[in-house]
CSV table of C-alpha atoms and ligand atoms in Angstrom, one decimal:
chain,number,residue,atom,x,y,z
J,17,MET,CA,34.6,4.2,13.7
J,18,PHE,CA,35.1,0.6,12.1
J,19,LEU,CA,34.8,-0.4,8.6
J,20,LEU,CA,35.4,-3.7,6.7
J,21,ASN,CA,36.6,-3.3,3.2
J,22,ARG,CA,33.9,-3.6,0.8
J,23,HIS,CA,35.6,-2.2,-2.3
J,24,PRO,CA,35.2,-4.3,-5.5
J,25,ASP,CA,39.0,-4.7,-5.9
J,26,HIS,CA,39.5,-6.2,-2.1
J,27,ARG,CA,41.3,-9.3,-2.3
J,28,HIS,CA,42.5,-8.7,-5.9
J,29,PRO,CA,46.1,-9.1,-6.6
J,30,LEU,CA,48.3,-5.8,-6.5
J,31,THR,CA,48.8,-4.1,-9.8
J,32,GLU,CA,51.9,-5.2,-11.6
J,33,GLU,CA,53.7,-1.9,-10.8
J,34,ASP,CA,52.8,-2.0,-7.2
J,35,ALA,CA,53.8,-5.4,-6.8
J,36,ALA,CA,57.3,-4.7,-8.3
J,37,THR,CA,57.6,-1.8,-6.0
J,38,LEU,CA,56.7,-3.9,-2.9
J,39,GLY,CA,58.1,-7.3,-4.1
J,40,LEU,CA,61.1,-9.3,-3.2
J,41,ALA,CA,63.6,-7.7,-5.5
J,42,GLY,CA,62.9,-4.2,-4.3
J,43,ALA,CA,63.0,-5.3,-0.5
J,44,ASP,CA,66.4,-7.0,-1.4
J,45,GLU,CA,67.6,-3.7,-2.7
J,46,ALA,CA,66.5,-2.0,0.3
J,47,GLU,CA,68.3,-4.2,2.4
J,48,ARG,CA,71.6,-3.9,0.4
J,49,PHE,CA,71.5,-0.2,0.8
J,50,LEU,CA,70.7,-0.4,4.3
J,51,ALA,CA,73.5,-2.7,4.9
J,52,ALA,CA,75.9,-0.2,3.3
J,53,ARG,CA,75.1,2.4,6.1
J,54,ASP,CA,77.4,2.8,9.2
J,55,ASN,CA,74.7,2.9,11.9
J,56,HIS,CA,72.6,0.2,10.5
J,57,ALA,CA,71.4,-2.4,12.9
J,58,GLU,CA,68.2,-4.5,12.9
J,59,THR,CA,65.5,-3.1,15.1
J,60,PRO,CA,64.3,-5.3,18.0
J,61,LEU,CA,61.0,-7.4,18.0
J,62,HIS,CA,59.6,-7.8,21.3
J,63,ALA,CA,57.0,-10.4,22.7
J,64,LEU,CA,54.4,-8.9,25.1
J,65,PRO,CA,52.8,-12.0,26.7
J,66,ALA,CA,51.1,-10.2,29.5
J,67,LEU,CA,49.2,-7.7,27.2
J,68,ALA,CA,48.5,-10.5,24.8
J,69,GLY,CA,46.8,-12.3,27.7
J,70,GLU,CA,44.9,-9.3,28.8
J,71,LEU,CA,43.6,-9.0,25.3
J,72,GLY,CA,42.6,-12.5,25.0
J,73,ILE,CA,44.9,-13.3,21.9
J,74,GLY,CA,47.5,-15.8,21.5
J,75,ALA,CA,50.6,-13.6,20.9
J,76,LEU,CA,51.4,-10.0,20.5
J,77,HIS,CA,54.7,-8.8,18.9
J,78,VAL,CA,55.9,-5.4,18.6
J,79,LYS,CA,58.7,-4.3,16.3
J,80,ASP,CA,60.3,-1.2,17.7
J,81,GLU,CA,61.3,1.2,14.8
J,82,GLY,CA,62.2,3.8,17.7
J,83,LYS,CA,65.6,2.3,17.4
J,84,ARG,CA,66.0,2.8,13.6
J,85,LEU,CA,69.3,4.3,12.3
J,86,GLY,CA,69.5,7.0,15.0
J,87,LEU,CA,66.5,8.8,13.6
J,88,GLY,CA,63.9,7.7,15.9
J,89,SER,CA,61.3,6.3,13.5
J,90,PHE,CA,60.8,3.9,10.5
J,91,LYS,CA,60.8,6.9,8.3
J,92,ALA,CA,64.6,6.5,8.4
J,93,LEU,CA,64.2,3.7,5.9
J,94,GLY,CA,62.3,5.6,3.3
J,95,GLY,CA,63.5,9.0,2.5
J,96,ALA,CA,67.2,8.4,2.8
J,97,TYR,CA,66.9,5.5,0.6
J,98,ALA,CA,65.0,7.3,-2.1
J,99,VAL,CA,67.6,10.0,-2.1
J,100,MET,CA,70.7,7.5,-2.4
J,101,HIS,CA,68.8,5.6,-5.0
J,102,LEU,CA,68.2,8.8,-7.1
J,103,VAL,CA,71.8,9.9,-6.9
J,104,LEU,CA,73.0,6.4,-8.1
J,105,GLU,CA,70.5,6.8,-11.0
J,106,GLN,CA,71.7,10.2,-11.9
J,107,ALA,CA,75.3,9.1,-11.6
J,108,GLY,CA,74.7,6.1,-13.7
J,109,ARG,CA,73.1,8.3,-16.5
J,110,GLN,CA,76.0,10.7,-16.4
J,111,LEU,CA,78.8,8.1,-16.2
J,112,GLY,CA,77.1,5.8,-18.6
J,113,ARG,CA,77.6,2.7,-16.5
J,114,ALA,CA,75.9,1.1,-13.7
J,115,VAL,CA,76.8,2.6,-10.2
J,116,ALA,CA,76.5,0.5,-6.9
J,117,VAL,CA,75.7,1.7,-3.6
J,118,GLU,CA,79.4,1.2,-2.6
J,119,ASP,CA,80.4,3.9,-5.1
J,120,LEU,CA,78.3,6.6,-3.2
J,121,HIS,CA,81.6,7.9,-1.4
J,122,LYS,CA,83.6,7.9,-4.9
J,123,PRO,CA,84.7,11.4,-5.8
J,124,GLU,CA,82.9,11.4,-9.0
J,125,VAL,CA,79.6,10.4,-7.7
J,126,LYS,CA,80.0,12.8,-4.7
J,127,ALA,CA,80.5,15.5,-7.2
J,128,MET,CA,77.4,14.9,-9.0
J,129,ALA,CA,75.4,14.5,-5.8
J,130,GLY,CA,76.8,17.8,-4.8
J,131,GLN,CA,74.9,19.4,-7.7
J,132,MET,CA,71.5,17.9,-6.6
J,133,THR,CA,69.0,19.4,-4.3
J,134,PHE,CA,66.3,17.3,-2.8
J,135,ALA,CA,63.2,18.9,-1.3
J,136,CYS,CA,60.2,17.6,0.6
J,137,ALA,CA,57.4,18.5,2.9
J,138,THR,CA,57.1,16.9,6.4
J,139,ASP,CA,55.6,16.9,9.8
J,140,GLY,CA,58.8,15.6,11.3
J,141,ASN,CA,60.0,12.3,10.6
J,142,HIS,CA,60.3,12.0,6.7
J,143,GLY,CA,62.2,15.3,6.6
J,144,ARG,CA,64.7,14.0,8.9
J,145,SER,CA,65.4,11.1,6.7
J,146,VAL,CA,65.6,13.1,3.5
J,147,ALA,CA,68.0,15.4,5.2
J,148,GLN,CA,70.0,12.6,6.6
J,149,GLY,CA,70.2,10.9,3.1
J,150,ALA,CA,71.3,14.1,1.4
J,151,GLY,CA,73.9,14.7,4.0
J,152,LEU,CA,75.2,11.1,3.6
J,153,VAL,CA,75.6,11.6,-0.2
J,154,GLY,CA,76.8,15.4,-0.1
J,155,ALA,CA,73.6,16.8,-1.5
J,156,ARG,CA,71.7,19.7,-0.6
J,157,SER,CA,68.3,19.5,1.1
J,158,VAL,CA,65.5,21.9,1.6
J,159,ILE,CA,62.7,20.8,3.9
J,160,PHE,CA,59.3,22.4,4.1
J,161,VAL,CA,57.4,22.3,7.4
J,162,HIS,CA,53.8,23.5,8.2
J,163,SER,CA,52.9,25.7,11.0
J,164,GLY,CA,52.0,22.8,13.5
J,165,VAL,CA,55.6,21.2,13.5
J,166,SER,CA,57.3,21.8,16.7
J,167,ASN,CA,60.5,23.7,17.0
J,168,GLU,CA,62.1,20.8,18.5
J,169,ARG,CA,61.2,18.7,15.4
J,170,VAL,CA,62.5,21.6,13.1
J,171,ALA,CA,65.9,21.6,14.9
J,172,ALA,CA,66.2,17.8,14.7
J,173,ILE,CA,65.9,18.0,10.9
J,174,ALA,CA,68.1,21.0,10.7
J,175,ARG,CA,70.7,19.2,12.5
J,176,PHE,CA,71.6,17.2,9.4
J,177,GLY,CA,72.4,20.4,7.4
J,178,ALA,CA,69.0,21.0,5.8
J,179,GLU,CA,67.7,24.3,5.2
J,180,MET,CA,64.3,24.8,6.7
J,181,VAL,CA,61.2,26.6,5.1
J,182,ARG,CA,58.1,27.3,7.3
J,183,VAL,CA,55.0,27.2,5.3
J,184,ALA,CA,51.7,28.8,6.7
J,185,GLY,CA,48.9,26.1,6.8
J,186,ASP,CA,48.8,22.2,7.2
J,187,TYR,CA,50.8,19.3,6.0
J,188,ASP,CA,48.9,19.0,2.6
J,189,GLN,CA,49.7,22.8,2.0
J,190,SER,CA,53.3,22.2,2.7
J,191,VAL,CA,53.2,19.3,0.2
J,192,ARG,CA,52.0,21.7,-2.5
J,193,GLU,CA,54.4,24.3,-1.7
J,194,ALA,CA,57.5,22.1,-1.7
J,195,ALA,CA,56.3,20.8,-5.1
J,196,ARG,CA,55.7,24.3,-6.4
J,197,VAL,CA,59.1,25.6,-5.5
J,198,ALA,CA,60.9,22.5,-6.3
J,199,ALA,CA,59.6,22.7,-9.9
J,200,GLU,CA,60.7,26.3,-10.3
J,201,ARG,CA,64.2,25.8,-9.1
J,202,GLY,CA,64.8,22.3,-10.8
J,203,TRP,CA,65.1,20.5,-7.5
J,204,THR,CA,63.9,16.8,-6.9
J,205,VAL,CA,60.9,16.3,-4.7
J,206,VAL,CA,61.3,13.1,-2.5
J,207,SER,CA,57.8,12.8,-1.2
J,208,ASP,CA,56.3,10.2,1.2
J,209,THR,CA,53.0,10.9,-0.5
J,210,SER,CA,52.0,10.3,-4.1
J,211,TRP,CA,49.6,12.1,-6.7
J,212,PRO,CA,48.5,11.6,-10.1
J,213,GLY,CA,51.6,11.7,-12.3
J,214,TYR,CA,54.0,11.4,-9.3
J,215,GLU,CA,54.4,8.0,-8.1
J,216,SER,CA,57.8,6.4,-8.7
J,217,ILE,CA,59.7,8.4,-6.0
J,218,PRO,CA,57.0,7.8,-3.3
J,219,GLY,CA,57.1,4.2,-4.5
J,220,LEU,CA,60.8,4.1,-3.6
J,221,VAL,CA,60.2,5.6,-0.3
J,222,MET,CA,57.6,2.9,0.4
J,223,GLN,CA,60.0,0.2,-0.9
J,224,GLY,CA,62.5,1.3,1.8
J,225,TYR,CA,60.0,0.4,4.4
J,226,THR,CA,59.5,-3.1,3.2
J,227,VAL,CA,62.8,-3.8,5.3
J,228,ILE,CA,60.6,-3.8,8.5
J,229,VAL,CA,58.7,-6.8,7.3
J,230,ARG,CA,61.8,-8.6,6.0
J,231,GLU,CA,63.4,-8.3,9.5
J,232,ALA,CA,60.0,-9.2,11.5
J,233,LEU,CA,59.3,-12.3,9.3
J,234,ARG,CA,62.9,-13.6,10.1
J,235,ARG,CA,62.4,-13.3,13.8
J,236,LEU,CA,58.7,-14.0,14.4
J,237,PRO,CA,58.0,-17.6,15.7
J,238,GLN,CA,55.1,-17.9,13.3
J,239,PRO,CA,53.6,-15.7,10.7
J,240,PRO,CA,51.1,-13.0,12.0
J,241,THR,CA,47.4,-13.5,11.6
J,242,HIS,CA,46.7,-9.9,12.1
J,243,VAL,CA,48.6,-6.7,11.6
J,244,PHE,CA,47.4,-3.3,12.8
J,245,LEU,CA,49.0,-0.3,10.9
J,246,GLN,CA,48.7,3.1,11.8
J,247,ALA,CA,48.3,5.6,8.7
J,248,GLY,CA,49.0,9.2,7.8
J,249,VAL,CA,48.7,9.3,4.0
J,250,GLY,CA,48.9,5.4,4.1
J,251,GLY,CA,52.3,4.7,2.7
J,252,PHE,CA,53.6,2.8,5.7
J,253,ALA,CA,50.4,0.6,6.0
J,254,ALA,CA,50.5,-0.1,2.2
J,255,ALA,CA,54.2,-1.0,2.2
J,256,VAL,CA,54.0,-3.4,5.3
J,257,ALA,CA,50.6,-4.9,4.2
J,258,GLY,CA,51.7,-5.1,0.6
J,259,HIS,CA,55.0,-6.8,1.4
J,260,LEU,CA,53.3,-9.2,3.8
J,261,ALA,CA,50.9,-10.2,1.2
J,262,ILE,CA,53.5,-10.8,-1.4
J,263,MET,CA,55.5,-12.9,0.9
J,264,LEU,CA,52.7,-14.9,2.5
J,265,GLY,CA,50.1,-15.1,-0.2
J,266,GLU,CA,47.0,-16.8,1.0
J,267,ASP,CA,48.4,-17.0,4.6
J,268,ARG,CA,48.8,-13.2,4.7
J,269,PRO,CA,47.6,-11.6,8.0
J,270,LYS,CA,44.4,-9.5,8.2
J,271,ALA,CA,45.6,-5.9,7.8
J,272,ILE,CA,43.7,-3.3,9.8
J,273,VAL,CA,44.4,0.3,9.1
J,274,VAL,CA,44.3,2.6,12.1
J,275,GLU,CA,43.9,6.4,12.1
J,276,PRO,CA,43.3,9.2,14.6
J,277,ALA,CA,39.6,10.0,14.4
J,278,ARG,CA,40.5,13.7,14.0
J,279,ALA,CA,42.4,12.9,10.6
J,280,ALA,CA,41.0,9.8,9.1
J,281,CYS,CA,41.4,10.4,5.5
J,282,VAL,CA,42.2,6.7,4.5
J,283,TYR,CA,39.2,5.6,6.4
J,284,GLU,CA,37.0,8.2,4.6
J,285,THR,CA,38.5,7.1,1.3
J,286,ALA,CA,37.7,3.5,2.2
J,287,LYS,CA,34.2,4.6,3.0
J,288,ALA,CA,33.7,6.5,-0.3
J,289,GLY,CA,35.5,3.8,-2.3
J,290,ARG,CA,37.7,6.4,-3.9
J,291,PRO,CA,40.4,8.8,-2.9
J,292,VAL,CA,38.8,11.8,-0.9
J,293,THR,CA,40.3,14.8,0.9
J,294,ILE,CA,38.8,15.4,4.3
J,295,ALA,CA,37.9,18.5,6.1
J,296,HIS,CA,40.3,19.8,8.8
J,297,SER,CA,39.4,19.4,12.3
J,298,LYS,CA,41.3,19.9,15.7
J,299,PRO,CA,45.0,19.0,15.6
J,300,THR,CA,45.7,15.4,16.8
J,301,VAL,CA,48.3,14.5,19.5
J,302,MET,CA,49.2,11.8,16.8
J,303,ALA,CA,50.9,14.5,14.9
J,304,MET,CA,52.6,12.3,12.3
J,305,LEU,CA,49.4,11.0,11.2
J,306,GLU,CA,47.7,14.3,10.8
J,307,CYS,CA,47.0,14.0,7.0
J,308,TYR,CA,43.9,15.0,5.2
J,309,GLU,CA,44.6,13.5,1.7
J,310,PRO,CA,45.7,9.8,1.2
J,311,SER,CA,48.6,8.8,-1.1
J,312,LEU,CA,47.4,7.6,-4.4
J,313,VAL,CA,49.6,4.5,-4.5
J,314,ALA,CA,49.0,3.6,-1.0
J,315,TRP,CA,45.0,3.6,-1.6
J,316,ARG,CA,45.7,1.6,-4.7
J,317,VAL,CA,47.4,-1.1,-2.5
J,318,LEU,CA,45.1,-0.7,0.6
J,319,SER,CA,41.9,-0.9,-1.5
J,320,ARG,CA,43.1,-4.3,-2.4
J,321,ILE,CA,44.7,-5.8,0.8
J,322,GLY,CA,43.5,-3.5,3.5
J,323,ASP,CA,40.9,-5.8,5.3
J,324,ALA,CA,39.4,-3.1,7.7
J,325,PHE,CA,39.8,0.5,8.5
J,326,MET,CA,39.3,2.1,11.9
J,327,THR,CA,40.0,5.0,14.1
J,328,VAL,CA,41.2,5.7,17.5
J,329,ASP,CA,40.8,8.7,20.0
J,330,GLU,CA,43.2,11.1,21.5
J,331,GLU,CA,43.3,9.5,24.9
J,332,ASP,CA,43.9,5.8,23.3
J,333,ALA,CA,47.2,7.1,21.9
J,334,VAL,CA,48.2,8.7,25.2
J,335,THR,CA,47.2,5.5,27.0
J,336,VAL,CA,49.3,3.4,24.7
J,337,MET,CA,52.4,5.4,25.3
J,338,ASN,CA,52.1,5.1,29.0
J,339,ARG,CA,51.1,1.5,28.9
J,340,LEU,CA,54.2,0.7,26.9
J,341,ALA,CA,56.4,2.9,29.2
J,342,ARG,CA,55.1,1.0,32.2
J,343,PRO,CA,54.3,-2.5,31.1
J,344,ALA,CA,52.7,-5.3,33.1
J,345,GLY,CA,54.1,-8.8,34.1
J,346,ASN,CA,57.3,-9.6,32.0
J,347,ASP,CA,56.5,-7.4,29.1
J,348,PRO,CA,59.4,-5.1,28.1
J,349,ALA,CA,59.1,-1.2,28.3
J,350,ILE,CA,59.2,0.4,25.2
J,351,VAL,CA,59.4,4.0,24.2
J,352,SER,CA,56.5,5.0,21.9
J,353,GLY,CA,56.1,8.4,20.6
J,354,GLU,CA,52.7,10.0,20.1
J,355,SER,CA,52.1,8.5,16.6
J,356,GLY,CA,54.1,5.2,17.2
J,357,GLY,CA,51.6,3.1,19.2
J,358,ALA,CA,48.4,4.0,17.3
J,359,GLY,CA,48.3,0.6,15.6
J,360,LEU,CA,48.4,-0.9,19.0
J,361,ALA,CA,45.6,1.4,20.2
J,362,GLY,CA,43.7,0.0,17.4
J,363,LEU,CA,44.3,-3.7,18.4
J,364,ILE,CA,43.4,-2.8,22.0
J,365,ARG,CA,40.1,-1.2,20.9
J,366,ALA,CA,39.2,-3.9,18.6
J,367,ALA,CA,40.1,-6.8,20.9
J,368,ARG,CA,37.8,-5.2,23.6
J,369,ASP,CA,34.9,-4.6,21.4
J,370,LYS,CA,32.7,-7.8,20.8
J,371,LYS,CA,31.5,-6.8,17.5
J,372,MET,CA,35.1,-5.6,16.0
J,373,ARG,CA,36.5,-8.8,17.6
J,374,ALA,CA,34.1,-10.9,15.9
J,375,ALA,CA,34.4,-9.1,12.6
J,376,LEU,CA,38.2,-9.4,12.5
J,377,GLY,CA,38.2,-13.2,13.9
J,378,LEU,CA,40.4,-12.1,17.0
J,379,ASP,CA,40.7,-14.9,19.4
J,380,GLY,CA,43.0,-16.9,21.5
J,381,ASN,CA,44.9,-18.4,18.3
J,382,SER,CA,45.7,-14.8,17.0
J,383,HIS,CA,49.1,-13.7,16.5
J,384,ALA,CA,49.2,-9.8,16.2
J,385,LEU,CA,52.0,-8.0,14.8
J,386,ILE,CA,52.4,-4.2,15.7
J,387,ILE,CA,55.0,-1.7,14.6
J,388,ASN,CA,55.9,0.9,17.1
J,389,SER,CA,56.7,3.4,14.3
J,390,GLU,CA,58.5,6.0,16.4
J,391,GLY,CA,60.3,6.5,19.6
J,392,ALA,CA,60.3,9.8,21.4
J,393,THR,CA,61.1,11.8,18.4
J,394,ASP,CA,59.9,15.0,20.3
J,395,PRO,CA,61.3,14.3,23.8
J,396,GLY,CA,59.6,17.3,25.4
J,397,ARG,CA,56.2,16.2,24.3
J,398,TYR,CA,57.0,12.7,25.3
J,399,ALA,CA,57.9,13.6,28.9
J,400,GLU,CA,54.9,15.9,29.1
J,401,LEU,CA,52.5,12.9,28.1
J,402,VAL,CA,54.2,10.2,30.0
J,403,GLY,CA,55.6,11.7,32.9
J,404,MET,CA,59.1,10.4,32.6
J,405,VAL,CA,61.7,11.4,30.0
J,406,PRO,CA,62.8,8.6,27.5
J,407,GLU,CA,66.0,7.8,29.4
J,408,GLU,CA,64.1,6.8,32.4
J,409,ILE,CA,62.0,4.3,30.5
J,410,ALA,CA,65.1,2.2,30.0
J,411,GLN,CA,65.4,1.7,33.6
J,412,VAL,CA,61.8,0.4,34.1
J,413,ARG,CA,62.4,-2.8,32.5
J,414,GLN,CA,65.2,-3.5,30.0
J,415,PRO,CA,63.7,-5.2,27.0
J,416,ALA,CA,65.0,-8.7,26.7
C,27,LIG,C1,55.9,7.6,13.4
C,27,LIG,C2,55.0,7.7,12.3
C,27,LIG,N1,54.1,6.6,12.1
C,27,LIG,C3,53.4,6.4,11.1
C,27,LIG,C4,53.4,7.4,10.0
C,27,LIG,C5,52.4,7.1,8.8
C,27,LIG,O1,53.0,6.9,7.7
C,27,LIG,P1,52.2,7.4,6.1
C,27,LIG,O2,52.1,8.8,6.2
C,27,LIG,O3,53.0,6.7,5.2
C,27,LIG,O4,50.9,6.6,6.4
C,27,LIG,C6,54.2,8.5,10.2
C,27,LIG,C7,54.5,9.3,8.9
C,27,LIG,O5,55.0,10.3,9.0
C,27,LIG,C8,55.0,8.6,11.2
C,27,LIG,O6,56.0,9.4,11.3
């Protein structure tokens, strides 16, 4: 499925609040917080000339978020950042003075953080980030997971000291349950999706993601002409496309939102022209993208700067994982988890389809940017689908 954006708001500027969330000052702040973290290192940006040649485009760059903060996905940037931010805001209120990120380890701030509980629903990666953030500041975290989240993913979150709650049902039901229990107990919900009346914390989470764009723009030989972004609730796509639009203005790349055909809530929202909840279908291998309701803030952004919406199939995701693990020519090998390469799957599909190629203006002058949004966050599943364990990939061809 493929759809160009026909919404009346398309190409309109972002609302003032969204521009503030995704703008320069917010990205500066997110980078400052990141710099204060022990295991911070910029993630690599790889050129894939062989694949670009095969697709008939000028250049293809992949930013590899599998290497982010030891958590295996870009989500490391959002939840933990929001938790740290919220602790500092609370400490500032209680102490009656501004508190900086460097003060997080001070006993008076730690004592306040110790009184706070952060809750969220997750299908894996976001919960890991919230749990890590809470662990860093000395707060408590309670993470809600739905029945489809693998035991391996649950164990990876619990390792950060989080208390885990299993919820019968799907991701959206776990979101509602986390919000219900948190409201009852006075906990703070740090969600990566937003709904009417709950926007500012998901906005902080998205602000954390803008760091990806920051780092990419510093390294790219020229700004991208196209960016293909995978979506679950749409927060990642909106943050990346939004910050690119703010930084590059009229020269911004075309932003194409890519989802699994089995869970295309942003696509259906774009088609309907308003947020819609879609019916459940079979589970998708792109487990982190299995969402049935878009984030309100994300849709507000994407209705303005999302240029096209498309879906990919199950086998597209698996093919991309294998292609990145066993590259052609001099392209580097990249470990890409089930949901990590969906954007690239979208580019491959669009570049090989005459109509989509023409509609998006993909040609030999195009410079595509892709974000591998996760590494092997479920190593067992990765090995099953690729036939190699992640450690073996490093020996295929070390990225330059
Ligand atoms: C690896 C990965 N990629 C992409 C996404 C999509 O992000 P969003 O739900 O903000 O659209 C997720 C969400 O969990 C994810 O874990």
